PDB file of C-alpha atoms in Angstrom:
ATOM      1  CA  VAL A   1      46.190  64.904 110.781  1.00  0.00           C
ATOM      2  CA  THR A   2      47.168  62.317 113.108  1.00  0.00           C
ATOM      3  CA  CYS A   3      50.650  61.813 114.799  1.00  0.00           C
ATOM      4  CA  SER A   4      52.444  59.768 117.643  1.00  0.00           C
ATOM      5  CA  LEU A   5      54.697  61.784 119.846  1.00  0.00           C
ATOM      6  CA  GLY A   6      55.934  58.386 121.338  1.00  0.00           C
ATOM      7  CA  THR A   7      56.645  58.434 125.309  1.00  0.00           C
ATOM      8  CA  LEU A   8      57.142  61.802 126.923  1.00  0.00           C
ATOM      9  CA  ALA A   9      59.564  62.341 130.503  1.00  0.00           C
ATOM     10  CA  ASN A  10      57.658  64.490 133.256  1.00  0.00           C
ATOM     11  CA  GLY A  11      57.742  67.871 131.929  1.00  0.00           C
ATOM     12  CA  ALA A  12      58.780  67.482 128.623  1.00  0.00           C
ATOM     13  CA  SER A  13      57.208  68.777 125.451  1.00  0.00           C
ATOM     14  CA  ALA A  14      57.102  67.938 121.588  1.00  0.00           C
ATOM     15  CA  THR A  15      57.052  70.329 118.696  1.00  0.00           C
ATOM     16  CA  ILE A  16      54.808  69.163 115.689  1.00  0.00           C
ATOM     17  CA  THR A  17      55.322  71.643 112.026  1.00  0.00           C
ATOM     18  CA  ILE A  18      52.079  71.285 109.525  1.00  0.00           C
ATOM     19  CA  VAL A  19      52.248  73.640 106.508  1.00  0.00           C
ATOM     20  CA  VAL A  20      49.368  74.110 104.123  1.00  0.00           C
ATOM     21  CA  THR A  21      48.714  76.367 101.239  1.00  0.00           C
ATOM     22  CA  PRO A  22      45.884  78.759 101.327  1.00  0.00           C
ATOM     23  CA  THR A  23      44.084  78.379  98.286  1.00  0.00           C
ATOM     24  CA  THR A  24      41.613  81.806  99.594  1.00  0.00           C
ATOM     25  CA  THR A  25      41.761  84.404 101.583  1.00  0.00           C
ATOM     26  CA  GLY A  26      39.730  84.495 104.796  1.00  0.00           C
ATOM     27  CA  SER A  27      39.772  82.820 108.256  1.00  0.00           C
ATOM     28  CA  ILE A  28      42.360  79.145 108.560  1.00  0.00           C
ATOM     29  CA  THR A  29      40.991  77.657 111.991  1.00  0.00           C
ATOM     30  CA  ASN A  30      43.761  75.342 113.448  1.00  0.00           C
ATOM     31  CA  ASP A  31      42.748  72.610 115.902  1.00  0.00           C
ATOM     32  CA  ALA A  32      44.731  70.500 117.962  1.00  0.00           C
ATOM     33  CA  ALA A  33      43.935  68.135 120.519  1.00  0.00           C
ATOM     34  CA  VAL A  34      46.113  65.454 122.557  1.00  0.00           C
ATOM     35  CA  SER A  35      45.044  62.473 124.538  1.00  0.00           C
ATOM     36  CA  ALA A  36      47.067  59.348 126.224  1.00  0.00           C
ATOM     37  CA  ASN A  37      46.331  55.657 126.626  1.00  0.00           C
ATOM     38  CA  GLN A  38      47.273  56.453 130.334  1.00  0.00           C
ATOM     39  CA  PRO A  39      45.086  57.984 132.590  1.00  0.00           C
ATOM     40  CA  ASP A  40      44.892  62.256 132.126  1.00  0.00           C
ATOM     41  CA  THR A  41      44.430  64.697 135.356  1.00  0.00           C
ATOM     42  CA  ASN A  42      43.270  67.403 133.862  1.00  0.00           C
ATOM     43  CA  LEU A  43      41.788  66.603 129.981  1.00  0.00           C
ATOM     44  CA  GLY A  44      40.711  70.242 129.885  1.00  0.00           C
ATOM     45  CA  ASN A  45      43.914  71.512 128.512  1.00  0.00           C
ATOM     46  CA  ASN A  46      43.826  68.602 126.567  1.00  0.00           C
ATOM     47  CA  THR A  47      42.970  70.888 123.139  1.00  0.00           C
ATOM     48  CA  THR A  48      43.383  74.241 121.854  1.00  0.00           C
ATOM     49  CA  SER A  49      42.610  76.530 118.605  1.00  0.00           C
ATOM     50  CA  LEU A  50      43.968  79.196 116.903  1.00  0.00           C
ATOM     51  CA  LYS A  51      42.740  81.463 113.984  1.00  0.00           C
ATOM     52  CA  THR A  52      44.954  82.319 110.999  1.00  0.00           C
ATOM     53  CA  LYS A  53      43.981  85.043 108.876  1.00  0.00           C
ATOM     54  CA  VAL A  54      44.674  84.499 105.095  1.00  0.00           C
ATOM     55  CA  THR A  55      44.859  87.839 103.398  1.00  0.00           C
ATOM     56  CA  LEU A  56      47.413  89.440  99.967  1.00  0.00           C
ATOM     57  CA  ALA A  57      49.416  92.550  99.624  1.00  0.00           C
ATOM     58  CA  ASN A  58      47.430  95.552  99.393  1.00  0.00           C
ATOM     59  CA  LEU A  59      49.293  98.245  97.175  1.00  0.00           C
ATOM     60  CA  THR A  60      48.081 102.044  97.607  1.00  0.00           C
ATOM     61  CA  ALA A  61      49.682 104.996  95.986  1.00  0.00           C
ATOM     62  CA  LYS A  62      49.912 108.594  96.927  1.00  0.00           C
ATOM     63  CA  ILE A  63      51.265 111.956  95.175  1.00  0.00           C
ATOM     64  CA  THR A  64      53.434 113.888  97.939  1.00  0.00           C
ATOM     65  CA  ALA A  65      54.325 116.599  95.469  1.00  0.00           C
ATOM     66  CA  ARG A  66      54.062 118.181  91.906  1.00  0.00           C
ATOM     67  CA  PRO A  67      54.019 121.839  91.003  1.00  0.00           C
ATOM     68  CA  SER A  68      50.593 123.570  91.152  1.00  0.00           C
ATOM     69  CA  ASN A  69      50.831 125.470  87.937  1.00  0.00           C
ATOM     70  CA  VAL A  70      52.842 123.829  84.500  1.00  0.00           C
ATOM     71  CA  ALA A  71      52.911 124.750  80.751  1.00  0.00           C
ATOM     72  CA  PRO A  72      52.107 122.643  78.086  1.00  0.00           C
ATOM     73  CA  GLY A  73      55.255 120.566  76.664  1.00  0.00           C
ATOM     74  CA  SER A  74      57.006 121.372  80.266  1.00  0.00           C
ATOM     75  CA  THR A  75      59.115 118.469  81.959  1.00  0.00           C
ATOM     76  CA  ILE A  76      58.142 118.308  85.293  1.00  0.00           C
ATOM     77  CA  THR A  77      58.662 116.045  88.693  1.00  0.00           C
ATOM     78  CA  VAL A  78      56.162 113.945  90.723  1.00  0.00           C
ATOM     79  CA  SER A  79      56.927 112.661  93.793  1.00  0.00           C
ATOM     80  CA  ASP A  80      54.903 109.531  95.387  1.00  0.00           C
ATOM     81  CA  GLU A  81      54.553 107.061  98.044  1.00  0.00           C
ATOM     82  CA  THR A  82      53.517 103.412  97.375  1.00  0.00           C
ATOM     83  CA  LYS A  83      53.111 101.281  99.911  1.00  0.00           C
ATOM     84  CA  ASN A  84      52.074  97.709 100.673  1.00  0.00           C
ATOM     85  CA  LYS A  85      49.392  98.188 103.857  1.00  0.00           C
ATOM     86  CA  GLU A  86      48.481  94.702 104.212  1.00  0.00           C
ATOM     87  CA  SER A  87      50.415  92.105 106.980  1.00  0.00           C
ATOM     88  CA  VAL A  88      51.562  90.111 104.310  1.00  0.00           C
ATOM     89  CA  PRO A  89      54.326  91.031 101.807  1.00  0.00           C
ATOM     90  CA  ALA A  90      53.875  92.003  98.131  1.00  0.00           C
ATOM     91  CA  GLU A  91      56.493  91.293  95.090  1.00  0.00           C
ATOM     92  CA  ALA A  92      57.806  94.445  92.807  1.00  0.00           C
ATOM     93  CA  SER A  93      55.088  96.307  91.011  1.00  0.00           C
ATOM     94  CA  ILE A  94      55.084  99.316  88.814  1.00  0.00           C
ATOM     95  CA  THR A  95      53.531 102.837  89.617  1.00  0.00           C
ATOM     96  CA  GLU A  96      51.668 104.779  86.700  1.00  0.00           C
ATOM     97  CA  PHE A  97      51.160 108.303  86.384  1.00  0.00           C
ATOM     98  CA  PHE A  98      48.350 109.691  84.211  1.00  0.00           C
ATOM     99  CA  LEU A  99      46.984 113.430  83.192  1.00  0.00           C
ATOM    100  CA  SER A 100      43.101 113.316  83.322  1.00  0.00           C
ATOM    101  CA  SER A 101      40.131 115.641  82.874  1.00  0.00           C
ATOM    102  CA  ASP A 102      39.047 114.016  86.028  1.00  0.00           C
ATOM    103  CA  LYS A 103      39.993 111.506  88.585  1.00  0.00           C
ATOM    104  CA  ASP A 104      39.001 108.669  87.384  1.00  0.00           C
ATOM    105  CA  LEU A 105      41.139 106.359  85.026  1.00  0.00           C
ATOM    106  CA  GLY A 106      39.782 105.446  81.591  1.00  0.00           C
ATOM    107  CA  GLY A 107      41.332 107.341  78.036  1.00  0.00           C
ATOM    108  CA  ASP A 108      43.740 109.051  79.822  1.00  0.00           C
ATOM    109  CA  THR A 109      47.583 110.507  78.813  1.00  0.00           C
ATOM    110  CA  PHE A 110      50.233 108.714  80.337  1.00  0.00           C
ATOM    111  CA  LEU A 111      53.058 110.182  81.431  1.00  0.00           C
ATOM    112  CA  GLY A 112      55.272 108.170  82.672  1.00  0.00           C
ATOM    113  CA  SER A 113      56.310 105.270  85.686  1.00  0.00           C
ATOM    114  CA  ARG A 114      58.593 104.205  88.069  1.00  0.00           C
ATOM    115  CA  SER A 115      59.223 100.240  89.413  1.00  0.00           C
ATOM    116  CA  VAL A 116      58.692  99.734  93.353  1.00  0.00           C
ATOM    117  CA  PRO A 117      60.921  97.294  94.701  1.00  0.00           C
ATOM    118  CA  PRO A 118      59.238  94.141  96.647  1.00  0.00           C
ATOM    119  CA  LEU A 119      57.618  95.837 100.060  1.00  0.00           C
ATOM    120  CA  ALA A 120      57.486  94.101 103.407  1.00  0.00           C
ATOM    121  CA  ALA A 121      53.927  94.598 105.612  1.00  0.00           C
ATOM    122  CA  LYS A 122      53.207  98.213 105.921  1.00  0.00           C
ATOM    123  CA  GLN A 123      56.330  99.146 104.218  1.00  0.00           C
ATOM    124  CA  ALA A 124      56.525 101.516 101.819  1.00  0.00           C
ATOM    125  CA  SER A 125      58.741 103.155  98.709  1.00  0.00           C
ATOM    126  CA  ALA A 126      59.363 106.834  97.896  1.00  0.00           C
ATOM    127  CA  GLY A 127      60.197 107.971  94.726  1.00  0.00           C
ATOM    128  CA  SER A 128      60.131 110.786  92.469  1.00  0.00           C
ATOM    129  CA  THR A 129      59.251 110.257  88.758  1.00  0.00           C
ATOM    130  CA  THR A 130      59.861 113.061  85.861  1.00  0.00           C
ATOM    131  CA  VAL A 131      57.005 113.540  83.378  1.00  0.00           C
ATOM    132  CA  THR A 132      56.385 115.461  80.900  1.00  0.00           C
ATOM    133  CA  ILE A 133      52.982 117.460  79.839  1.00  0.00           C
ATOM    134  CA  PRO A 134      52.059 117.003  76.039  1.00  0.00           C
ATOM    135  CA  PRO A 135      52.357 120.009  74.310  1.00  0.00           C
ATOM    136  CA  GLY A 136      49.529 120.618  72.703  1.00  0.00           C
ATOM    137  CA  THR A 137      47.034 120.509  75.882  1.00  0.00           C
ATOM    138  CA  THR A 138      44.978 122.785  76.292  1.00  0.00           C
ATOM    139  CA  PRO A 139      45.253 125.171  79.307  1.00  0.00           C
ATOM    140  CA  GLY A 140      42.518 124.305  82.135  1.00  0.00           C
ATOM    141  CA  THR A 141      42.271 122.196  85.225  1.00  0.00           C
ATOM    142  CA  TYR A 142      43.664 118.498  85.241  1.00  0.00           C
ATOM    143  CA  TYR A 143      44.215 115.730  87.436  1.00  0.00           C
ATOM    144  CA  ILE A 144      47.617 113.805  88.151  1.00  0.00           C
ATOM    145  CA  LEU A 145      46.072 110.090  88.540  1.00  0.00           C
ATOM    146  CA  VAL A 146      49.305 107.488  90.269  1.00  0.00           C
ATOM    147  CA  VAL A 147      48.047 103.950  89.896  1.00  0.00           C
ATOM    148  CA  ALA A 148      49.694 101.224  92.691  1.00  0.00           C
ATOM    149  CA  ASP A 149      50.505  97.861  90.285  1.00  0.00           C
ATOM    150  CA  ALA A 150      49.140  99.591  87.227  1.00  0.00           C
ATOM    151  CA  GLU A 151      50.390  96.465  85.720  1.00  0.00           C
ATOM    152  CA  GLN A 152      48.649  93.922  87.906  1.00  0.00           C
ATOM    153  CA  LEU A 153      52.225  92.333  88.515  1.00  0.00           C
ATOM    154  CA  VAL A 154      51.031  91.779  92.210  1.00  0.00           C
ATOM    155  CA  ASP A 155      47.744  89.990  93.446  1.00  0.00           C
ATOM    156  CA  GLU A 156      46.219  92.364  96.194  1.00  0.00           C
ATOM    157  CA  THR A 157      42.644  92.020  98.051  1.00  0.00           C
ATOM    158  CA  LYS A 158      41.782  95.642  96.197  1.00  0.00           C
ATOM    159  CA  GLU A 159      43.169  95.937  92.501  1.00  0.00           C
ATOM    160  CA  ALA A 160      42.780  99.624  90.802  1.00  0.00           C
ATOM    161  CA  ASN A 161      44.041 101.929  94.004  1.00  0.00           C
ATOM    162  CA  ILE A 162      44.238 105.124  92.161  1.00  0.00           C
ATOM    163  CA  ASN A 163      44.683 108.627  94.018  1.00  0.00           C
ATOM    164  CA  SER A 164      44.588 112.055  92.182  1.00  0.00           C
ATOM    165  CA  LYS A 165      46.103 115.717  93.149  1.00  0.00           C
ATOM    166  CA  SER A 166      44.920 118.777  90.816  1.00  0.00           C
ATOM    167  CA  ILE A 167      47.271 120.824  88.301  1.00  0.00           C
ATOM    168  CA  LYS A 168      46.562 123.649  86.432  1.00  0.00           C
ATOM    169  CA  VAL A 169      48.100 123.811  82.726  1.00  0.00           C
ATOM    170  CA  THR A 170      48.373 127.218  81.905  1.00  0.00           C
ATOM    171  CA  LEU A 171      50.888 129.510  80.245  1.00  0.00           C
ATOM    172  CA  PRO A 172      52.666 133.041  80.194  1.00  0.00           C
ATOM    173  CA  ASP A 173      50.924 136.505  80.509  1.00  0.00           C
ATOM    174  CA  LEU A 174      53.060 139.069  79.215  1.00  0.00           C
ATOM    175  CA  THR A 175      52.438 143.025  80.091  1.00  0.00           C
ATOM    176  CA  VAL A 176      54.380 145.797  79.213  1.00  0.00           C
ATOM    177  CA  SER A 177      54.044 149.526  80.972  1.00  0.00           C
ATOM    178  CA  VAL A 178      56.278 152.893  79.689  1.00  0.00           C
ATOM    179  CA  SER A 179      57.531 155.805  81.086  1.00  0.00           C
ATOM    180  CA  GLY A 180      59.816 158.647  80.968  1.00  0.00           C
ATOM    181  CA  PHE A 181      58.779 160.757  78.159  1.00  0.00           C
ATOM    182  CA  SER A 182      55.717 163.412  77.963  1.00  0.00           C
ATOM    183  CA  ALA A 183      56.862 165.321  74.385  1.00  0.00           C
ATOM    184  CA  ALA A 184      59.146 165.348  71.772  1.00  0.00           C
ATOM    185  CA  ILE A 185      60.442 167.045  68.830  1.00  0.00           C
ATOM    186  CA  ALA A 186      60.230 165.298  65.271  1.00  0.00           C
ATOM    187  CA  GLY A 187      63.748 163.961  64.705  1.00  0.00           C
ATOM    188  CA  SER A 188      64.968 164.084  68.284  1.00  0.00           C
ATOM    189  CA  SER A 189      66.141 161.003  70.249  1.00  0.00           C
ATOM    190  CA  ILE A 190      64.193 160.175  73.366  1.00  0.00           C
ATOM    191  CA  THR A 191      64.318 157.556  76.014  1.00  0.00           C
ATOM    192  CA  ILE A 192      62.042 154.955  77.038  1.00  0.00           C
ATOM    193  CA  LYS A 193      61.809 153.194  80.130  1.00  0.00           C
ATOM    194  CA  ASP A 194      59.993 149.657  79.920  1.00  0.00           C
ATOM    195  CA  SER A 195      59.054 147.162  82.240  1.00  0.00           C
ATOM    196  CA  THR A 196      57.998 143.993  80.730  1.00  0.00           C
ATOM    197  CA  LYS A 197      56.563 141.378  82.887  1.00  0.00           C
ATOM    198  CA  ASN A 198      55.662 138.090  83.229  1.00  0.00           C
ATOM    199  CA  ARG A 199      52.335 138.236  85.456  1.00  0.00           C
ATOM    200  CA  GLY A 200      51.297 134.146  84.625  1.00  0.00           C
ATOM    201  CA  ALA A 201      52.104 131.604  86.946  1.00  0.00           C
ATOM    202  CA  VAL A 202      54.755 129.563  84.806  1.00  0.00           C
ATOM    203  CA  PRO A 203      58.032 130.588  82.840  1.00  0.00           C
ATOM    204  CA  GLY A 204      58.152 132.483  79.572  1.00  0.00           C
ATOM    205  CA  GLY A 205      61.074 132.288  77.181  1.00  0.00           C
ATOM    206  CA  GLY A 206      62.593 134.889  75.731  1.00  0.00           C
ATOM    207  CA  THR A 207      60.691 137.734  74.038  1.00  0.00           C
ATOM    208  CA  THR A 208      60.833 141.168  72.183  1.00  0.00           C
ATOM    209  CA  THR A 209      59.201 144.398  73.255  1.00  0.00           C
ATOM    210  CA  LYS A 210      58.806 146.696  70.299  1.00  0.00           C
ATOM    211  CA  PHE A 211      57.985 150.080  70.081  1.00  0.00           C
ATOM    212  CA  PHE A 212      55.854 152.036  67.896  1.00  0.00           C
ATOM    213  CA  LEU A 213      55.050 155.797  67.185  1.00  0.00           C
ATOM    214  CA  SER A 214      51.201 156.191  67.084  1.00  0.00           C
ATOM    215  CA  SER A 215      48.496 158.853  66.441  1.00  0.00           C
ATOM    216  CA  ASP A 216      45.588 157.137  68.718  1.00  0.00           C
ATOM    217  CA  GLN A 217      45.816 154.463  71.447  1.00  0.00           C
ATOM    218  CA  LEU A 218      45.263 151.489  69.113  1.00  0.00           C
ATOM    219  CA  PHE A 219      47.548 149.518  67.257  1.00  0.00           C
ATOM    220  CA  ASP A 220      47.638 148.838  63.756  1.00  0.00           C
ATOM    221  CA  GLY A 221      48.828 148.464  60.728  1.00  0.00           C
ATOM    222  CA  ALA A 222      49.520 152.656  60.314  1.00  0.00           C
ATOM    223  CA  ASP A 223      51.783 152.706  63.844  1.00  0.00           C
ATOM    224  CA  VAL A 224      55.416 153.105  62.916  1.00  0.00           C
ATOM    225  CA  LEU A 225      57.862 151.402  64.562  1.00  0.00           C
ATOM    226  CA  LEU A 226      60.715 153.316  66.066  1.00  0.00           C
ATOM    227  CA  GLY A 227      62.859 150.708  67.735  1.00  0.00           C
ATOM    228  CA  SER A 228      63.226 147.343  69.730  1.00  0.00           C
ATOM    229  CA  ARG A 229      64.482 145.459  72.561  1.00  0.00           C
ATOM    230  CA  VAL A 230      65.650 141.800  73.900  1.00  0.00           C
ATOM    231  CA  VAL A 231      63.869 140.379  76.934  1.00  0.00           C
ATOM    232  CA  ASP A 232      65.399 137.663  78.445  1.00  0.00           C
ATOM    233  CA  PRO A 233      63.035 134.625  79.362  1.00  0.00           C
ATOM    234  CA  LEU A 234      61.299 134.948  82.699  1.00  0.00           C
ATOM    235  CA  ALA A 235      60.381 133.342  85.406  1.00  0.00           C
ATOM    236  CA  ALA A 236      56.781 133.387  87.178  1.00  0.00           C
ATOM    237  CA  LYS A 237      55.677 137.259  88.093  1.00  0.00           C
ATOM    238  CA  GLN A 238      59.162 138.280  86.955  1.00  0.00           C
ATOM    239  CA  THR A 239      59.469 142.163  85.590  1.00  0.00           C
ATOM    240  CA  SER A 240      62.462 143.162  83.281  1.00  0.00           C
ATOM    241  CA  THR A 241      62.797 146.941  83.130  1.00  0.00           C
ATOM    242  CA  ALA A 242      65.255 148.560  80.419  1.00  0.00           C
ATOM    243  CA  PHE A 243      66.071 152.294  78.986  1.00  0.00           C
ATOM    244  CA  THR A 244      65.702 152.164  75.275  1.00  0.00           C
ATOM    245  CA  VAL A 245      66.706 155.074  72.736  1.00  0.00           C
ATOM    246  CA  VAL A 246      64.832 155.843  69.541  1.00  0.00           C
ATOM    247  CA  ALA A 247      64.720 158.567  67.222  1.00  0.00           C
ATOM    248  CA  ILE A 248      60.747 160.319  66.232  1.00  0.00           C
TER     249      ILE A 248
END
């Protein structure tokens, strides 16, 4: 490109703007040279060069908070940070979440998504998403995968940016212990103190604790039901203690 600057007075300057549209990533070198019809006292400063990096956005995502233990069918909140790590802006995108048996994306259970606004260079977007663990999930160790720009709405230097955090799918574990008596007369009433505890790492729903009279320490169909009590839902590691009067 050649431009005529006309006559420049001593100490004056002129600015030329050239707009180019890169077609690929990499580096563009811009060279400029100036010449005049009259003698120049210093030809060494008549040329200059500048390199420009041509790049795309690069969206990444990481999970910043999630429960360590969950029950099948439970609803949980997953927090993430989606960031544009490059030096150019990124258009709006979608971050998606999956439940996986490993750290690789493929054939996994979709949990949910959130919309991410356009991000400036180096800018991050933090958000929380409510998701539900499928009710039929077998207890075990899983991974929540977070995928930046999962719908590939943004051209990036690196696609399929995936991060993960482990999560344990488990169930409540209810136990019971009794005390308050050592002997009883047939036909009499006794008071039984029991402690029903959820030893699991996830909450349990409401239950019923029942009391039976047995000739041994094995529970079977020959045992006689004495009474019962309703136990309210128990949080993880919570205990419910109560007294129940039964007749022998």
